[in-house]
């Protein structure tokens, strides 16, 4: 295997990058200026040290900024907590500008087929936050998939005992879809039209 082939292989492991794109990228890198390559390599090399998880919401935050900017902001509505599957969902919801509360990242969804049960998710921390923080409403923004719905119901049962209002994003997002690909207006509408989860049962 050649060095170039190694690079193509490595690039094609990135999500959404097929072999053809990987090969195009590799040839581009080969012919671009060295400065760009050095900068890119340095950014990739340091990303896991420089961007870490927030100890409160588990979203990503820059090194030395823990809790993250959202968790430590005095301008957020601390009574509403939006529960999402992945850290990138925080970015998606933030981009809508429609939500001003706090976030909690589950790091996945319940998926028996993939061997992921509730114990694999970031749920103990959620319960702890509900008990320690002044949260009045949990908005569950898991994706509208079977796993997302199962997880939403599970959480609703879990937190009901704590006497907290639990809502789910309205179904403006296509069933089986992904929050990441929904447009801003749709997400904003889903937030406004969120439904009390009890009514789904
Ligand atoms: Zn945070």
PDB file of C-alpha atoms and ligand atoms in Angstrom:
ATOM      1  CA  UNK A   1       0.000   0.000   0.000  1.00  0.00           C
ATOM      2  CA  UNK A   2       1.320   3.424  -0.939  1.00  0.00           C
ATOM      3  CA  UNK A   3       1.254   6.565   1.193  1.00  0.00           C
ATOM      4  CA  UNK A   4      -1.389   8.069  -1.093  1.00  0.00           C
ATOM      5  CA  UNK A   5      -3.521   4.940  -0.839  1.00  0.00           C
ATOM      6  CA  UNK A   6      -3.179   5.109   2.965  1.00  0.00           C
ATOM      7  CA  UNK A   7      -4.481   8.676   2.943  1.00  0.00           C
ATOM      8  CA  UNK A   8      -7.418   7.792   0.679  1.00  0.00           C
ATOM      9  CA  UNK A   9      -8.299   4.904   2.996  1.00  0.00           C
ATOM     10  CA  UNK A  10      -8.134   7.137   6.057  1.00  0.00           C
ATOM     11  CA  UNK A  11     -10.267   9.868   4.461  1.00  0.00           C
ATOM     12  CA  UNK A  12     -12.886   7.426   3.243  1.00  0.00           C
ATOM     13  CA  UNK A  13     -13.580   6.455   6.859  1.00  0.00           C
ATOM     14  CA  UNK A  14     -15.074   9.911   7.472  1.00  0.00           C
ATOM     15  CA  UNK A  15     -18.893  10.004   7.510  1.00  0.00           C
ATOM     16  CA  UNK A  16     -20.458  10.820   4.166  1.00  0.00           C
ATOM     17  CA  UNK A  17     -17.161  10.438   2.303  1.00  0.00           C
ATOM     18  CA  UNK A  18     -17.069   7.697  -0.285  1.00  0.00           C
ATOM     19  CA  UNK A  19     -13.964   6.401  -1.978  1.00  0.00           C
ATOM     20  CA  UNK A  20     -14.363   8.755  -4.901  1.00  0.00           C
ATOM     21  CA  UNK A  21     -14.527  11.886  -2.731  1.00  0.00           C
ATOM     22  CA  UNK A  22     -11.691  10.579  -0.560  1.00  0.00           C
ATOM     23  CA  UNK A  23      -9.529  10.179  -3.608  1.00  0.00           C
ATOM     24  CA  UNK A  24     -10.419  13.684  -4.835  1.00  0.00           C
ATOM     25  CA  UNK A  25      -9.511  15.113  -1.411  1.00  0.00           C
ATOM     26  CA  UNK A  26      -6.221  13.234  -1.276  1.00  0.00           C
ATOM     27  CA  UNK A  27      -5.134  14.524  -4.709  1.00  0.00           C
ATOM     28  CA  UNK A  28      -6.175  18.020  -3.692  1.00  0.00           C
ATOM     29  CA  UNK A  29      -4.093  17.819  -0.499  1.00  0.00           C
ATOM     30  CA  UNK A  30      -1.168  16.566  -2.514  1.00  0.00           C
ATOM     31  CA  UNK A  31      -1.217  19.652  -4.694  1.00  0.00           C
ATOM     32  CA  UNK A  32      -2.324  22.364  -2.304  1.00  0.00           C
ATOM     33  CA  UNK A  33       0.040  24.609  -0.342  1.00  0.00           C
ATOM     34  CA  UNK A  34       1.931  22.989   2.512  1.00  0.00           C
ATOM     35  CA  UNK A  35       0.754  25.651   4.959  1.00  0.00           C
ATOM     36  CA  UNK A  36      -2.858  24.564   4.567  1.00  0.00           C
ATOM     37  CA  UNK A  37      -1.955  20.914   5.119  1.00  0.00           C
ATOM     38  CA  UNK A  38       0.047  21.749   8.249  1.00  0.00           C
ATOM     39  CA  UNK A  39      -2.797  23.806   9.682  1.00  0.00           C
ATOM     40  CA  UNK A  40      -5.376  21.112   8.886  1.00  0.00           C
ATOM     41  CA  UNK A  41      -3.189  18.396  10.403  1.00  0.00           C
ATOM     42  CA  UNK A  42      -2.646  20.473  13.546  1.00  0.00           C
ATOM     43  CA  UNK A  43      -6.386  21.119  13.939  1.00  0.00           C
ATOM     44  CA  UNK A  44      -7.235  17.449  13.511  1.00  0.00           C
ATOM     45  CA  UNK A  45      -4.462  16.389  15.864  1.00  0.00           C
ATOM     46  CA  UNK A  46      -5.551  18.692  18.686  1.00  0.00           C
ATOM     47  CA  UNK A  47      -9.339  18.494  18.309  1.00  0.00           C
ATOM     48  CA  UNK A  48      -9.945  15.928  21.056  1.00  0.00           C
ATOM     49  CA  UNK A  49      -7.797  17.793  23.559  1.00  0.00           C
ATOM     50  CA  UNK A  50      -9.072  21.251  22.693  1.00  0.00           C
ATOM     51  CA  UNK A  51     -12.753  20.408  22.450  1.00  0.00           C
ATOM     52  CA  UNK A  52     -14.109  18.482  25.380  1.00  0.00           C
ATOM     53  CA  UNK A  53     -17.423  17.538  26.946  1.00  0.00           C
ATOM     54  CA  UNK A  54     -19.188  19.910  29.314  1.00  0.00           C
ATOM     55  CA  UNK A  55     -19.449  18.170  32.675  1.00  0.00           C
ATOM     56  CA  UNK A  56     -22.990  19.448  33.151  1.00  0.00           C
ATOM     57  CA  UNK A  57     -24.803  18.999  29.807  1.00  0.00           C
ATOM     58  CA  UNK A  58     -22.292  16.702  27.991  1.00  0.00           C
ATOM     59  CA  UNK A  59     -22.277  18.951  24.950  1.00  0.00           C
ATOM     60  CA  UNK A  60     -18.939  19.969  23.447  1.00  0.00           C
ATOM     61  CA  UNK A  61     -17.040  22.887  24.880  1.00  0.00           C
ATOM     62  CA  UNK A  62     -13.597  24.398  24.387  1.00  0.00           C
ATOM     63  CA  UNK A  63     -10.822  23.348  26.705  1.00  0.00           C
ATOM     64  CA  UNK A  64     -10.912  25.352  29.946  1.00  0.00           C
ATOM     65  CA  UNK A  65     -14.576  26.359  29.504  1.00  0.00           C
ATOM     66  CA  UNK A  66     -16.393  23.906  31.704  1.00  0.00           C
ATOM     67  CA  UNK A  67     -19.336  24.337  32.228  1.00  0.00           C
ATOM     68  CA  UNK A  68     -19.925  25.334  28.615  1.00  0.00           C
ATOM     69  CA  UNK A  69     -21.072  28.798  27.491  1.00  0.00           C
ATOM     70  CA  UNK A  70     -24.738  27.769  27.464  1.00  0.00           C
ATOM     71  CA  UNK A  71     -24.665  26.147  30.928  1.00  0.00           C
ATOM     72  CA  UNK A  72     -22.875  29.126  32.451  1.00  0.00           C
ATOM     73  CA  UNK A  73     -24.820  31.871  30.668  1.00  0.00           C
ATOM     74  CA  UNK A  74     -26.915  34.112  32.958  1.00  0.00           C
ATOM     75  CA  UNK A  75     -29.288  34.778  30.051  1.00  0.00           C
ATOM     76  CA  UNK A  76     -30.681  31.277  29.621  1.00  0.00           C
ATOM     77  CA  UNK A  77     -34.029  30.125  30.945  1.00  0.00           C
ATOM     78  CA  UNK A  78     -32.959  27.630  33.608  1.00  0.00           C
ATOM     79  CA  UNK A  79     -36.460  26.249  34.002  1.00  0.00           C
ATOM     80  CA  UNK A  80     -36.557  24.462  30.660  1.00  0.00           C
ATOM     81  CA  UNK A  81     -34.224  21.660  29.752  1.00  0.00           C
ATOM     82  CA  UNK A  82     -34.061  20.255  26.242  1.00  0.00           C
ATOM     83  CA  UNK A  83     -32.951  16.615  26.022  1.00  0.00           C
ATOM     84  CA  UNK A  84     -31.162  15.689  22.780  1.00  0.00           C
ATOM     85  CA  UNK A  85     -29.495  12.582  21.375  1.00  0.00           C
ATOM     86  CA  UNK A  86     -26.123  13.977  20.341  1.00  0.00           C
ATOM     87  CA  UNK A  87     -23.938  17.043  20.990  1.00  0.00           C
ATOM     88  CA  UNK A  88     -24.424  18.199  17.397  1.00  0.00           C
ATOM     89  CA  UNK A  89     -28.185  18.484  18.053  1.00  0.00           C
ATOM     90  CA  UNK A  90     -27.390  21.326  20.472  1.00  0.00           C
ATOM     91  CA  UNK A  91     -25.844  23.251  17.581  1.00  0.00           C
ATOM     92  CA  UNK A  92     -28.834  22.544  15.349  1.00  0.00           C
ATOM     93  CA  UNK A  93     -31.311  23.794  17.960  1.00  0.00           C
ATOM     94  CA  UNK A  94     -29.151  26.790  18.826  1.00  0.00           C
ATOM     95  CA  UNK A  95     -29.081  27.786  15.161  1.00  0.00           C
ATOM     96  CA  UNK A  96     -32.888  28.138  15.181  1.00  0.00           C
ATOM     97  CA  UNK A  97     -32.672  30.795  17.897  1.00  0.00           C
ATOM     98  CA  UNK A  98     -36.055  29.518  19.077  1.00  0.00           C
ATOM     99  CA  UNK A  99     -34.947  27.889  22.315  1.00  0.00           C
ATOM    100  CA  UNK A 100     -33.463  29.770  25.243  1.00  0.00           C
ATOM    101  CA  UNK A 101     -33.245  27.094  27.903  1.00  0.00           C
ATOM    102  CA  UNK A 102     -30.554  24.576  28.808  1.00  0.00           C
ATOM    103  CA  UNK A 103     -29.585  21.288  27.169  1.00  0.00           C
ATOM    104  CA  UNK A 104     -28.882  17.737  28.214  1.00  0.00           C
ATOM    105  CA  UNK A 105     -27.127  15.325  25.839  1.00  0.00           C
ATOM    106  CA  UNK A 106     -28.120  11.651  26.151  1.00  0.00           C
ATOM    107  CA  UNK A 107     -25.325  10.335  23.955  1.00  0.00           C
ATOM    108  CA  UNK A 108     -27.601   7.978  22.045  1.00  0.00           C
ATOM    109  CA  UNK A 109     -31.060   6.449  22.167  1.00  0.00           C
ATOM    110  CA  UNK A 110     -32.487   3.207  23.472  1.00  0.00           C
ATOM    111  CA  UNK A 111     -31.997   0.674  20.692  1.00  0.00           C
ATOM    112  CA  UNK A 112     -32.363  -2.980  21.695  1.00  0.00           C
ATOM    113  CA  UNK A 113     -31.239  -4.136  18.230  1.00  0.00           C
ATOM    114  CA  UNK A 114     -27.908  -2.386  18.727  1.00  0.00           C
ATOM    115  CA  UNK A 115     -27.668  -3.570  22.322  1.00  0.00           C
ATOM    116  CA  UNK A 116     -28.174  -0.064  23.710  1.00  0.00           C
ATOM    117  CA  UNK A 117     -30.307  -0.010  26.839  1.00  0.00           C
ATOM    118  CA  UNK A 118     -31.208   2.895  29.145  1.00  0.00           C
ATOM    119  CA  UNK A 119     -28.128   2.189  31.262  1.00  0.00           C
ATOM    120  CA  UNK A 120     -25.912   3.134  28.307  1.00  0.00           C
ATOM    121  CA  UNK A 121     -27.399   6.637  28.189  1.00  0.00           C
ATOM    122  CA  UNK A 122     -26.566   9.726  30.196  1.00  0.00           C
ATOM    123  CA  UNK A 123     -29.711   9.360  32.336  1.00  0.00           C
ATOM    124  CA  UNK A 124     -28.429   9.309  35.943  1.00  0.00           C
ATOM    125  CA  UNK A 125     -26.998  12.795  35.360  1.00  0.00           C
ATOM    126  CA  UNK A 126     -30.384  13.914  34.001  1.00  0.00           C
ATOM    127  CA  UNK A 127     -32.150  12.781  37.177  1.00  0.00           C
ATOM    128  CA  UNK A 128     -29.499  14.444  39.283  1.00  0.00           C
ATOM    129  CA  UNK A 129     -29.959  17.719  37.397  1.00  0.00           C
ATOM    130  CA  UNK A 130     -33.722  17.566  37.834  1.00  0.00           C
ATOM    131  CA  UNK A 131     -33.231  17.194  41.573  1.00  0.00           C
ATOM    132  CA  UNK A 132     -30.528  19.819  41.955  1.00  0.00           C
ATOM    133  CA  UNK A 133     -31.465  22.480  39.404  1.00  0.00           C
ATOM    134  CA  UNK A 134     -34.654  24.553  39.148  1.00  0.00           C
ATOM    135  CA  UNK A 135     -36.039  22.721  36.120  1.00  0.00           C
ATOM    136  CA  UNK A 136     -39.773  22.993  35.488  1.00  0.00           C
ATOM    137  CA  UNK A 137     -40.058  21.467  32.031  1.00  0.00           C
ATOM    138  CA  UNK A 138     -38.221  18.779  30.103  1.00  0.00           C
ATOM    139  CA  UNK A 139     -38.507  19.070  26.328  1.00  0.00           C
ATOM    140  CA  UNK A 140     -37.533  15.811  24.674  1.00  0.00           C
ATOM    141  CA  UNK A 141     -36.010  16.463  21.267  1.00  0.00           C
ATOM    142  CA  UNK A 142     -34.904  12.983  20.305  1.00  0.00           C
ATOM    143  CA  UNK A 143     -35.287  12.245  16.587  1.00  0.00           C
ATOM    144  CA  UNK A 144     -38.757  11.134  15.394  1.00  0.00           C
ATOM    145  CA  UNK A 145     -37.639   7.544  14.875  1.00  0.00           C
ATOM    146  CA  UNK A 146     -38.871   4.426  16.685  1.00  0.00           C
ATOM    147  CA  UNK A 147     -35.813   4.545  18.953  1.00  0.00           C
ATOM    148  CA  UNK A 148     -36.287   8.259  19.569  1.00  0.00           C
ATOM    149  CA  UNK A 149     -39.936   7.728  20.536  1.00  0.00           C
ATOM    150  CA  UNK A 150     -39.102   4.771  22.811  1.00  0.00           C
ATOM    151  CA  UNK A 151     -36.465   6.853  24.537  1.00  0.00           C
ATOM    152  CA  UNK A 152     -38.859   9.784  24.934  1.00  0.00           C
ATOM    153  CA  UNK A 153     -41.464   7.561  26.603  1.00  0.00           C
ATOM    154  CA  UNK A 154     -38.860   5.977  28.839  1.00  0.00           C
ATOM    155  CA  UNK A 155     -37.654   9.383  30.023  1.00  0.00           C
ATOM    156  CA  UNK A 156     -41.214  10.568  30.535  1.00  0.00           C
ATOM    157  CA  UNK A 157     -41.884   7.628  32.896  1.00  0.00           C
ATOM    158  CA  UNK A 158     -38.590   8.186  34.630  1.00  0.00           C
ATOM    159  CA  UNK A 159     -39.095  11.858  35.404  1.00  0.00           C
ATOM    160  CA  UNK A 160     -42.835  11.827  36.012  1.00  0.00           C
ATOM    161  CA  UNK A 161     -42.209  10.910  39.646  1.00  0.00           C
ATOM    162  CA  UNK A 162     -40.251  14.122  40.006  1.00  0.00           C
ATOM    163  CA  UNK A 163     -43.401  16.140  39.221  1.00  0.00           C
ATOM    164  CA  UNK A 164     -42.004  17.767  36.119  1.00  0.00           C
ATOM    165  CA  UNK A 165     -43.819  18.680  32.911  1.00  0.00           C
ATOM    166  CA  UNK A 166     -42.491  16.584  30.021  1.00  0.00           C
ATOM    167  CA  UNK A 167     -43.078  17.597  26.414  1.00  0.00           C
ATOM    168  CA  UNK A 168     -41.993  16.222  23.067  1.00  0.00           C
ATOM    169  CA  UNK A 169     -41.186  18.205  19.933  1.00  0.00           C
ATOM    170  CA  UNK A 170     -44.232  18.362  17.678  1.00  0.00           C
ATOM    171  CA  UNK A 171     -44.052  16.235  14.574  1.00  0.00           C
ATOM    172  CA  UNK A 172     -43.087  18.966  12.121  1.00  0.00           C
ATOM    173  CA  UNK A 173     -39.955  16.906  11.639  1.00  0.00           C
ATOM    174  CA  UNK A 174     -40.561  14.040   9.196  1.00  0.00           C
ATOM    175  CA  UNK A 175     -40.999  10.622  10.798  1.00  0.00           C
ATOM    176  CA  UNK A 176     -37.764   8.697  10.591  1.00  0.00           C
ATOM    177  CA  UNK A 177     -35.956  11.964   9.981  1.00  0.00           C
ATOM    178  CA  UNK A 178     -32.983  13.476  11.670  1.00  0.00           C
ATOM    179  CA  UNK A 179     -32.959  16.712  13.639  1.00  0.00           C
ATOM    180  CA  UNK A 180     -29.664  17.601  12.029  1.00  0.00           C
ATOM    181  CA  UNK A 181     -31.216  17.820   8.577  1.00  0.00           C
ATOM    182  CA  UNK A 182     -34.463  19.553   9.479  1.00  0.00           C
ATOM    183  CA  UNK A 183     -34.614  23.198   8.468  1.00  0.00           C
ATOM    184  CA  UNK A 184     -34.629  25.946  11.067  1.00  0.00           C
ATOM    185  CA  UNK A 185     -38.228  26.991  10.532  1.00  0.00           C
ATOM    186  CA  UNK A 186     -39.438  23.410  10.961  1.00  0.00           C
ATOM    187  CA  UNK A 187     -37.529  23.002  14.201  1.00  0.00           C
ATOM    188  CA  UNK A 188     -38.742  26.337  15.535  1.00  0.00           C
ATOM    189  CA  UNK A 189     -42.321  25.329  14.696  1.00  0.00           C
ATOM    190  CA  UNK A 190     -41.809  21.937  16.357  1.00  0.00           C
ATOM    191  CA  UNK A 191     -40.623  23.663  19.500  1.00  0.00           C
ATOM    192  CA  UNK A 192     -43.620  25.982  19.623  1.00  0.00           C
ATOM    193  CA  UNK A 193     -46.050  23.145  18.957  1.00  0.00           C
ATOM    194  CA  UNK A 194     -44.494  20.685  21.409  1.00  0.00           C
ATOM    195  CA  UNK A 195     -46.968  18.353  23.050  1.00  0.00           C
ATOM    196  CA  UNK A 196     -47.320  17.065  26.585  1.00  0.00           C
ATOM    197  CA  UNK A 197     -45.867  13.585  26.447  1.00  0.00           C
ATOM    198  CA  UNK A 198     -48.569  12.035  28.619  1.00  0.00           C
ATOM    199  CA  UNK A 199     -51.048  12.553  25.790  1.00  0.00           C
ATOM    200  CA  UNK A 200     -49.006  10.241  23.576  1.00  0.00           C
ATOM    201  CA  UNK A 201     -49.541   7.277  25.843  1.00  0.00           C
TER     202      UNK A 201
HETATM  203 ZN1  LIG B   1     -22.957  22.587  29.232  1.00  0.00          ZN
END
